[in-house]
Each structure stands twice: as structure tokens, then as C-alpha cells.
Tab-separated table of C-alpha atoms in Angstrom:
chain	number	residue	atom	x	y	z
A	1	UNK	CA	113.389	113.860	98.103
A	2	UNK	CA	116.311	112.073	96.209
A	3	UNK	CA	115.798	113.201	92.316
A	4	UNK	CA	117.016	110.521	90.340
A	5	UNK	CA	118.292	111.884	86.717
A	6	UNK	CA	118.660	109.502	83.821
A	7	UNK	CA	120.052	109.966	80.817
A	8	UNK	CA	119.453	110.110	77.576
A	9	UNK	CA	115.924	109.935	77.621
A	10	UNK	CA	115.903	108.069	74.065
A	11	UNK	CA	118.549	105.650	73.105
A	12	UNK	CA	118.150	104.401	69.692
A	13	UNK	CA	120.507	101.369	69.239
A	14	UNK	CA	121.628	99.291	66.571
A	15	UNK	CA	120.973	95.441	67.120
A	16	UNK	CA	123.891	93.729	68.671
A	17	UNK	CA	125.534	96.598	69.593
A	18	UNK	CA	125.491	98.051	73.482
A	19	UNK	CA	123.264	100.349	74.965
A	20	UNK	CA	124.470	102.485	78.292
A	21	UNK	CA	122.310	104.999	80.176
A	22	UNK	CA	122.942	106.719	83.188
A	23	UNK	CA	121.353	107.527	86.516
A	24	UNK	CA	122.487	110.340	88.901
A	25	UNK	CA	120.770	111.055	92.244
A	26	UNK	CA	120.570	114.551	94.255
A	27	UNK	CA	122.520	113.490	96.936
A	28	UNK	CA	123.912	110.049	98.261
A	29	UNK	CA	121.257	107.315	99.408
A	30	UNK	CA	123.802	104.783	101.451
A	31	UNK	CA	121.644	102.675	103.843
A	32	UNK	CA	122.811	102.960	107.332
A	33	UNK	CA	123.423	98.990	106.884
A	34	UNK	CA	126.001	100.289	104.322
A	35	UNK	CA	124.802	98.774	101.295
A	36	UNK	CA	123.281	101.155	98.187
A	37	UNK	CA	119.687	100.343	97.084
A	38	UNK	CA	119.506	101.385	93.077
A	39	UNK	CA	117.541	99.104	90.578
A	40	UNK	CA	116.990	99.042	87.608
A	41	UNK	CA	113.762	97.996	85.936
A	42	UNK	CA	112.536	97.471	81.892
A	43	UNK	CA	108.552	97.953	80.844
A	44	UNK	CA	108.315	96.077	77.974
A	45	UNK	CA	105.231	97.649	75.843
A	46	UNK	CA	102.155	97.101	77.139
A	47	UNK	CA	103.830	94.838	80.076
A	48	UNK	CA	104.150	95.732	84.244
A	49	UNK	CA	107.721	97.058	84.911
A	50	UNK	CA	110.341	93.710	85.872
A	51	UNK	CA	113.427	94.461	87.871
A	52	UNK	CA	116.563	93.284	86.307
A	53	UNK	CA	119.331	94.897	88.855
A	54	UNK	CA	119.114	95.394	92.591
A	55	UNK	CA	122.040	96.871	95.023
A	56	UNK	CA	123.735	98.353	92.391
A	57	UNK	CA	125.049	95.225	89.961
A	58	UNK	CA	123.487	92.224	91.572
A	59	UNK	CA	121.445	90.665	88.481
A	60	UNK	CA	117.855	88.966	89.177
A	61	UNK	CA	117.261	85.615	88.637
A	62	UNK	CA	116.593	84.657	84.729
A	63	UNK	CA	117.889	88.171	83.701
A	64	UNK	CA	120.416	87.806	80.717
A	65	UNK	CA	124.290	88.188	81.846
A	66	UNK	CA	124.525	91.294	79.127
A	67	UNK	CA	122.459	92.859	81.098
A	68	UNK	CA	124.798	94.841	83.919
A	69	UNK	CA	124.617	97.293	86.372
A	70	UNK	CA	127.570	99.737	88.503
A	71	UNK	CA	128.447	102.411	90.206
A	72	UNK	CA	128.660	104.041	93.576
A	73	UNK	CA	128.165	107.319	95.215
A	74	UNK	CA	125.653	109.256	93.051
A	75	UNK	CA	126.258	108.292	89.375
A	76	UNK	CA	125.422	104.897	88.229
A	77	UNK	CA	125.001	102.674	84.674
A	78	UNK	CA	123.091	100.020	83.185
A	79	UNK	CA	125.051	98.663	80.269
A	80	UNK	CA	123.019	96.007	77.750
A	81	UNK	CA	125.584	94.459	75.783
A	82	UNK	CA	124.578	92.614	72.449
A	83	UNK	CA	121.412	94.426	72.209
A	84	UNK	CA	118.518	92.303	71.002
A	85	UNK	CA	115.114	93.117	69.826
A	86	UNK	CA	113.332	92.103	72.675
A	87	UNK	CA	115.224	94.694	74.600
A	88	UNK	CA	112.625	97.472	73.503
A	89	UNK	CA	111.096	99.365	76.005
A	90	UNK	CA	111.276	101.727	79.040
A	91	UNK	CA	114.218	101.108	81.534
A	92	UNK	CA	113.762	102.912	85.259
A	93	UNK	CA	116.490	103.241	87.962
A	94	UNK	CA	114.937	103.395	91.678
A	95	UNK	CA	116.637	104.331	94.970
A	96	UNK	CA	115.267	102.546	97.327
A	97	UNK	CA	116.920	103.716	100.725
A	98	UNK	CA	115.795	107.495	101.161
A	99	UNK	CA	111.489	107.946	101.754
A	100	UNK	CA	109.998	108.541	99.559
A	101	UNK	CA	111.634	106.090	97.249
A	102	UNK	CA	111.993	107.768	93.772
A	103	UNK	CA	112.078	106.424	90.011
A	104	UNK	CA	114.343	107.805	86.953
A	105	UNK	CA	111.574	109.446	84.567
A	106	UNK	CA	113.092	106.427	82.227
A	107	UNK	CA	115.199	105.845	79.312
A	108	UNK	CA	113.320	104.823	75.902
A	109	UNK	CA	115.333	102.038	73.862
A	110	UNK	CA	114.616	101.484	70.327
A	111	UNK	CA	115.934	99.744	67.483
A	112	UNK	CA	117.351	101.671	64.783
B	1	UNK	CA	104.449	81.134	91.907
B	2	UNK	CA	104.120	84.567	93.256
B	3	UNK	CA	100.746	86.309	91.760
B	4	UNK	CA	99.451	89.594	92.523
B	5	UNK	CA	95.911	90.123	91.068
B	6	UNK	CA	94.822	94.154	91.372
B	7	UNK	CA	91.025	95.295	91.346
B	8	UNK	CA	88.734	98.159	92.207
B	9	UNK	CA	90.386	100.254	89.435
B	10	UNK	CA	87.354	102.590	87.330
B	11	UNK	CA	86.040	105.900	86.675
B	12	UNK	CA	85.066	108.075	89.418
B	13	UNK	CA	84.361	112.103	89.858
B	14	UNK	CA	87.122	114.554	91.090
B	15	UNK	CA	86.592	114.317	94.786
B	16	UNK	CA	85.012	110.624	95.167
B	17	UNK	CA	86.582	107.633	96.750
B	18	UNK	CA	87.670	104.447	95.367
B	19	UNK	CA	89.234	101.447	97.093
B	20	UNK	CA	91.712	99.145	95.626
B	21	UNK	CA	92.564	95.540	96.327
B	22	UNK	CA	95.310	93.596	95.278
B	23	UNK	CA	95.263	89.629	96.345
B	24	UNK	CA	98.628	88.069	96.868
B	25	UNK	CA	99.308	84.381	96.230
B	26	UNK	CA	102.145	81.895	95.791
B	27	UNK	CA	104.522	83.090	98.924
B	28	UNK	CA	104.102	83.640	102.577
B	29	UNK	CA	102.211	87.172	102.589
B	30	UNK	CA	103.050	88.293	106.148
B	31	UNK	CA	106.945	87.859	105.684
B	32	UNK	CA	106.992	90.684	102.929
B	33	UNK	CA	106.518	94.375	102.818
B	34	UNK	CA	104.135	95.636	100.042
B	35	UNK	CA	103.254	98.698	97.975
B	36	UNK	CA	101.425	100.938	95.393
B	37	UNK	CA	103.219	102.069	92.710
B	38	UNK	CA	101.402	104.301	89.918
B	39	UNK	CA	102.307	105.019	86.105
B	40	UNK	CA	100.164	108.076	85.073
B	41	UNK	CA	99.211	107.661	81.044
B	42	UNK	CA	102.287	108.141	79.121
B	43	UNK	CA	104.364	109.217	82.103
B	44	UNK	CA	106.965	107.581	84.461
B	45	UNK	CA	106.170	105.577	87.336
B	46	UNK	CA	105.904	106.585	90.787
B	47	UNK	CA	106.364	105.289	94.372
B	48	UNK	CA	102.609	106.231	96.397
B	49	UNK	CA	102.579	103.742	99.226
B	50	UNK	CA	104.310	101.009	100.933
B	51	UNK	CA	103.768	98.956	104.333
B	52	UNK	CA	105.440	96.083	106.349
B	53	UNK	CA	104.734	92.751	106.913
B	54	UNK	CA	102.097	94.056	110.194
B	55	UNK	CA	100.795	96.766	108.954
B	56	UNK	CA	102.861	98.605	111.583
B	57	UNK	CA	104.825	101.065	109.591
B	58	UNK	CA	103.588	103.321	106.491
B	59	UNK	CA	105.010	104.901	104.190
B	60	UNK	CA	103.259	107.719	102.142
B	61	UNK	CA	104.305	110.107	99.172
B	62	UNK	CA	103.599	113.833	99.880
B	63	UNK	CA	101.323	114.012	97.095
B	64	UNK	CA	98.669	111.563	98.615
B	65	UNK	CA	99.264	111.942	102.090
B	66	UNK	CA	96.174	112.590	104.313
B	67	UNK	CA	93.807	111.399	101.204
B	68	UNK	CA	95.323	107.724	100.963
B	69	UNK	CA	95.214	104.796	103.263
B	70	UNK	CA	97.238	101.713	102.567
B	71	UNK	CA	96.036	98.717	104.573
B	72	UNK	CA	96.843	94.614	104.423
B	73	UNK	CA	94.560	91.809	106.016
B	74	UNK	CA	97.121	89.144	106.158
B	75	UNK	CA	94.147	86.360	106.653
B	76	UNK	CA	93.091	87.017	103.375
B	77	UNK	CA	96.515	87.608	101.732
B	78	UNK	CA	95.231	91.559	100.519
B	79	UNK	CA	96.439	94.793	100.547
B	80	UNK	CA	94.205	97.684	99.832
B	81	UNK	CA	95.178	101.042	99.129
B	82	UNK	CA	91.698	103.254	100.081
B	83	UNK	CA	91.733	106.723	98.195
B	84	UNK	CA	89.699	109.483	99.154
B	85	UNK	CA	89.349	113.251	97.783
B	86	UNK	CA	90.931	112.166	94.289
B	87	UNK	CA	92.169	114.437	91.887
B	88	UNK	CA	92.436	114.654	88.286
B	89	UNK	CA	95.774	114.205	88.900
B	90	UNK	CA	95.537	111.558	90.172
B	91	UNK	CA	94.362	109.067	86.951
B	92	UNK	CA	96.834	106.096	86.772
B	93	UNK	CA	97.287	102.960	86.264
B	94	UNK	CA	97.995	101.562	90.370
B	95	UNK	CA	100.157	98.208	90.467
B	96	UNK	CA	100.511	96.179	93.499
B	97	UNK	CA	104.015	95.298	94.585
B	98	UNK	CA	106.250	93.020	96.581
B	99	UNK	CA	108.931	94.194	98.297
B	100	UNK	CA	112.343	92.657	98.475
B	101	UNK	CA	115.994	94.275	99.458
B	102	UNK	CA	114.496	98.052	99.370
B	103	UNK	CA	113.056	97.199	95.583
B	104	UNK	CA	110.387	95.621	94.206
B	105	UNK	CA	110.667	92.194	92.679
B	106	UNK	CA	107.480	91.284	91.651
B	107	UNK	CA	104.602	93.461	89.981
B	108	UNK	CA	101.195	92.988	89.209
B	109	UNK	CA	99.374	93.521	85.767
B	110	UNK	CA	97.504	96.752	87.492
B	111	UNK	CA	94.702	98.568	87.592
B	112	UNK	CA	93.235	101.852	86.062
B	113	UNK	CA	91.757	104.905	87.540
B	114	UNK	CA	90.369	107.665	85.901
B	115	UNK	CA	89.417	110.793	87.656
B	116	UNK	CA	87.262	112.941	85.459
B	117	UNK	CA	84.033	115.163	85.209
């Protein structure tokens, strides 16, 4: 299976500022139609999980622009600029290429 | 707008059955692939089952294969996700999920199952 690694696991921030966490994989997980499935989701409390980034950087529809995703190969980042309080929660990276497709075990934003 | 309502979720012994539904509204149901994802209490989340539009191809984590059964009748817009020999292990809270570029865009609000004595 592709382990997918993120990092830090708890990422206090201070409001406004940005938040970056990472997500390494095992090995590479390019489709064979050449394009690299990573996501990223958030799980507000007490909420289902909402995607935010698919393919890498490609932003979902009514997601905030400071909310950004990049990287290739097997290390990639999702970068919340301007941090705001509604930005609490859990935030997942998924491959979605290799089966089974895996999940981060999830990065914990606070507020400081 | 797309809605995925989840059901069957309760408590049940180590070694009973249980049988989820989740009933899909607001898109055309047959054009999408769809899957179980799981969040044990406290803990991460966790890929357990997906299928295609047909019902033709299925995908399985080890960990469940050969006690789950993930199913869709596309007349009734419903995918099921039948679970049989359960495990402690295996108390979650099960969302439904659509499917879109290799991710999943759209979540229901789940449903919980507890496997305990």
C-alpha cells in the first residue's frame, strides 16, 4: 500500500498568519494517464470531511484562493495563507491512484 | 443538489451482520463511482470500499475483504455496503461517498457502528 506521511501532526497557528503541512508517500502514485491524484481534505469539528484540493493544486469550487496545494513526485504541501478561525480542524491528504487508496493520519490546526 | 443520506448504522455483537444504505440524490447516480469511507472514534479516516457506475468493478481494503460486500441498485439511487463477521475493530463511523477524478467530492453526514459485547 502507498503510506501517506503528514506532517506535523499539530499545527498551532496564529490568526492571519500561514499554516503549511506536508504529505510524503512510500513510493510514487503517477496514474498511467499521467496525471497525480493527491487531495486534500479539512473535517471541521463535528462536520463530514470536504475536499478542498484535487490533482495536486487544482482548488474545488467555493474553496478560498488562500487555500493552495503543490508538489510532485512524493512530497507535497497544502499552504493556508491568512489563516482564519474557521480554518480549525483536521486536514487529510489522499492518493487516489494506487488500490487501496490511502489517507494522511491528518494534521490538527488550532488557533493559538 | 447532490445529497447522500447514510442508514443502517447501530450496535451489534462481535461476529453479527449489519447492512448499510446510503441513498443518493441530486445527480445522475449511474454516471459516478461510489464508496465507503470509515473514521474510527478519534482516529483518521480510512478508504474500505469503492465501486463503479455498474457495479462491475470492486474495490476492497485488505482489512474487510471476504467479510464486506459493497453493492448499488441504480433504480433506487443506493449503495449498500453489507458487513458480515464484524469485529471490534471494526466500530466507526461509515460515510457514503461520491467519486470524482480518483477523490471524493462529496460526503455524507454518516453513520455509526459499534461492535461490542
Amino acid at each position: 500500500d502507498v503510506v501517506m506521511t503528514q506532517s506535523p501532526l499539530f499545527l498551532p497557528v496564529t490568526l492571519g498568519q500561514t499554516a503549511s503541512i506536508s504529505c510524503r508517500s512510500s513510493q510514487s502514485f503517477v496514474h498511467s494517464d499521467g496525471n497525480t491524484y493527491l487531495g486534500w481534505f479539512q473535517q471541521r469539528p463535528g462536520q463530514s470531511p470536504r475536499r478542498l484540493i484535487y490533482r495536486v493544486s487544482n482548488r474545488d469550487s467555493g474553496v478560498p484562493e488562500r487555500f493552495s496545494g503543490s508538489g510532485s513526485g512524493t512530497a507535497f504541501t497544502l499552504k493556508i495563507s491568512r489563516v482564519q478561525a474557521e480554518d480549525v480542524g483536521v486536514y487529510y491528504c489522499m492518493q487516489g491512484t494506487k488500490w487501496p487508496w490511502t489517507f494522511g493520519q491528518g494534521t490538527k490546526v488550532e488557533i493559538k | 443538489e447532490v445529497q447522500l443520506v447514510e442508514s443502517g448504522g447501530e450496535l451489534v455483537r462481535p461476529g453479527g451482520s449489519l447492512r448499510l444504505s446510503c441513498a443518493a440524490s441530486g445527480f445522475k447516480f449511474t454516471d459516478y463511482w461510489m464508496a465507503w469511507v470509515r473514521q474510527a472514534p478519534g482516529k483518521g479516516l480510512e478508504w474500505v470500499a469503492t465501486m463503479n457506475g455498474d457495479g462491475s468493478e470492486k474495490y476492497y481494503v485488505d482489512s474487510v475483504k471476504g467479510r464486506f460486500t459493497i453493492s448499488r441498485d441504480n433504480a433506487r439511487k443506493s449503495v449498500f455496503l453489507q458487513m458480515d463477521s464484524l469485529r471490534v475493530e471494526d466500530t466507526s463511523i461509515y460515510f457514503c461517498t461520491r467519486l470524482v477524478e480518483h477523490s471524493v467530492n462529496y460526503w455524507g453526514q454518516g453513520t455509526r457502528v459499534t461492535v461490542s459485547s
